[in-house]
Amino acid sequence: MLKTAGVETVDWKDVNLLRSFLSDRGKIRSRRITGLTPKQQSQVAQAIKSAREMALLPYSGAGKR
């Protein structure tokens, strides 16, 4: 999926790309679904976590009940 998008390295500032790897509830999709290699999946996960820290992406979870 990253090769077809023309992406060599994953950047935490590329929010539109990272949203494609999140479910509708904000969870990171698994390699089985995304079709990434283990190295790519690790890069995507780190980028998503960094983007969450910078408040560019939401955290997963139900929130307050």
PDB file of C-alpha atoms in Angstrom:
ATOM      1  CA  MET A   1       0.000   0.000   0.000  1.00  0.00           C
ATOM      2  CA  LEU A   2       2.855   2.381   0.712  1.00  0.00           C
ATOM      3  CA  LYS A   3       4.629   1.552  -2.541  1.00  0.00           C
ATOM      4  CA  THR A   4       1.484   2.254  -4.575  1.00  0.00           C
ATOM      5  CA  ALA A   5       1.113   5.611  -2.808  1.00  0.00           C
ATOM      6  CA  GLY A   6       4.727   6.431  -3.702  1.00  0.00           C
ATOM      7  CA  VAL A   7       5.810   6.732  -0.076  1.00  0.00           C
ATOM      8  CA  GLU A   8       9.385   5.801   0.844  1.00  0.00           C
ATOM      9  CA  THR A   9       9.310   6.827   4.514  1.00  0.00           C
ATOM     10  CA  VAL A  10       6.302   7.413   6.735  1.00  0.00           C
ATOM     11  CA  ASP A  11       6.025  10.897   8.218  1.00  0.00           C
ATOM     12  CA  TRP A  12       3.891  11.685  11.274  1.00  0.00           C
ATOM     13  CA  LYS A  13       2.800  14.973   9.657  1.00  0.00           C
ATOM     14  CA  ASP A  14       1.091  13.192   6.728  1.00  0.00           C
ATOM     15  CA  VAL A  15      -2.277  12.858   8.458  1.00  0.00           C
ATOM     16  CA  ASN A  16      -4.260  11.873   5.350  1.00  0.00           C
ATOM     17  CA  LEU A  17      -2.019   8.849   4.742  1.00  0.00           C
ATOM     18  CA  LEU A  18      -2.064   7.828   8.402  1.00  0.00           C
ATOM     19  CA  ARG A  19      -5.878   7.988   8.598  1.00  0.00           C
ATOM     20  CA  SER A  20      -6.044   5.192   6.023  1.00  0.00           C
ATOM     21  CA  PHE A  21      -4.331   2.919   8.573  1.00  0.00           C
ATOM     22  CA  LEU A  22      -6.831   3.700  11.351  1.00  0.00           C
ATOM     23  CA  SER A  23     -10.221   2.102  11.897  1.00  0.00           C
ATOM     24  CA  ASP A  24     -13.328   4.212  12.353  1.00  0.00           C
ATOM     25  CA  ARG A  25     -12.848   3.898  16.117  1.00  0.00           C
ATOM     26  CA  GLY A  26      -9.251   5.152  15.933  1.00  0.00           C
ATOM     27  CA  LYS A  27      -7.435   1.849  16.341  1.00  0.00           C
ATOM     28  CA  ILE A  28      -4.392   0.955  14.240  1.00  0.00           C
ATOM     29  CA  ARG A  29      -5.292  -1.658  11.621  1.00  0.00           C
ATOM     30  CA  SER A  30      -3.336  -4.925  11.665  1.00  0.00           C
ATOM     31  CA  ARG A  31      -0.808  -6.064   9.067  1.00  0.00           C
ATOM     32  CA  ARG A  32      -3.260  -8.694   7.937  1.00  0.00           C
ATOM     33  CA  ILE A  33      -5.674  -5.984   6.827  1.00  0.00           C
ATOM     34  CA  THR A  34      -3.216  -3.341   5.579  1.00  0.00           C
ATOM     35  CA  GLY A  35      -0.867  -5.724   3.776  1.00  0.00           C
ATOM     36  CA  LEU A  36       2.278  -4.011   5.051  1.00  0.00           C
ATOM     37  CA  THR A  37       5.617  -5.617   5.836  1.00  0.00           C
ATOM     38  CA  PRO A  38       6.644  -5.796   9.512  1.00  0.00           C
ATOM     39  CA  LYS A  39       9.083  -2.893   9.051  1.00  0.00           C
ATOM     40  CA  GLN A  40       6.454  -0.735   7.337  1.00  0.00           C
ATOM     41  CA  GLN A  41       3.857  -1.572   9.992  1.00  0.00           C
ATOM     42  CA  SER A  42       6.299  -0.516  12.689  1.00  0.00           C
ATOM     43  CA  GLN A  43       6.972   2.787  10.908  1.00  0.00           C
ATOM     44  CA  VAL A  44       3.250   3.446  10.499  1.00  0.00           C
ATOM     45  CA  ALA A  45       2.535   2.640  14.149  1.00  0.00           C
ATOM     46  CA  GLN A  46       5.303   4.972  15.360  1.00  0.00           C
ATOM     47  CA  ALA A  47       4.087   7.749  13.051  1.00  0.00           C
ATOM     48  CA  ILE A  48       0.501   7.351  14.280  1.00  0.00           C
ATOM     49  CA  LYS A  49       1.630   7.439  17.903  1.00  0.00           C
ATOM     50  CA  SER A  50       3.654  10.596  17.265  1.00  0.00           C
ATOM     51  CA  ALA A  51       0.733  12.237  15.470  1.00  0.00           C
ATOM     52  CA  ARG A  52      -1.522  11.368  18.409  1.00  0.00           C
ATOM     53  CA  GLU A  53       0.927  13.023  20.811  1.00  0.00           C
ATOM     54  CA  MET A  54       0.827  16.181  18.686  1.00  0.00           C
ATOM     55  CA  ALA A  55      -3.022  16.064  18.648  1.00  0.00           C
ATOM     56  CA  LEU A  56      -3.219  15.514  14.889  1.00  0.00           C
ATOM     57  CA  LEU A  57      -4.983  12.144  15.283  1.00  0.00           C
ATOM     58  CA  PRO A  58      -7.416  10.938  17.946  1.00  0.00           C
ATOM     59  CA  TYR A  59      -6.652   8.329  20.556  1.00  0.00           C
ATOM     60  CA  SER A  60      -8.765   5.186  20.472  1.00  0.00           C
ATOM     61  CA  GLY A  61     -11.175   4.414  23.273  1.00  0.00           C
ATOM     62  CA  ALA A  62     -14.699   4.961  24.385  1.00  0.00           C
ATOM     63  CA  GLY A  63     -13.906   8.071  26.406  1.00  0.00           C
ATOM     64  CA  LYS A  64     -15.846   8.945  29.545  1.00  0.00           C
ATOM     65  CA  ARG A  65     -18.797   6.780  30.407  1.00  0.00           C
TER      66      ARG A  65
END
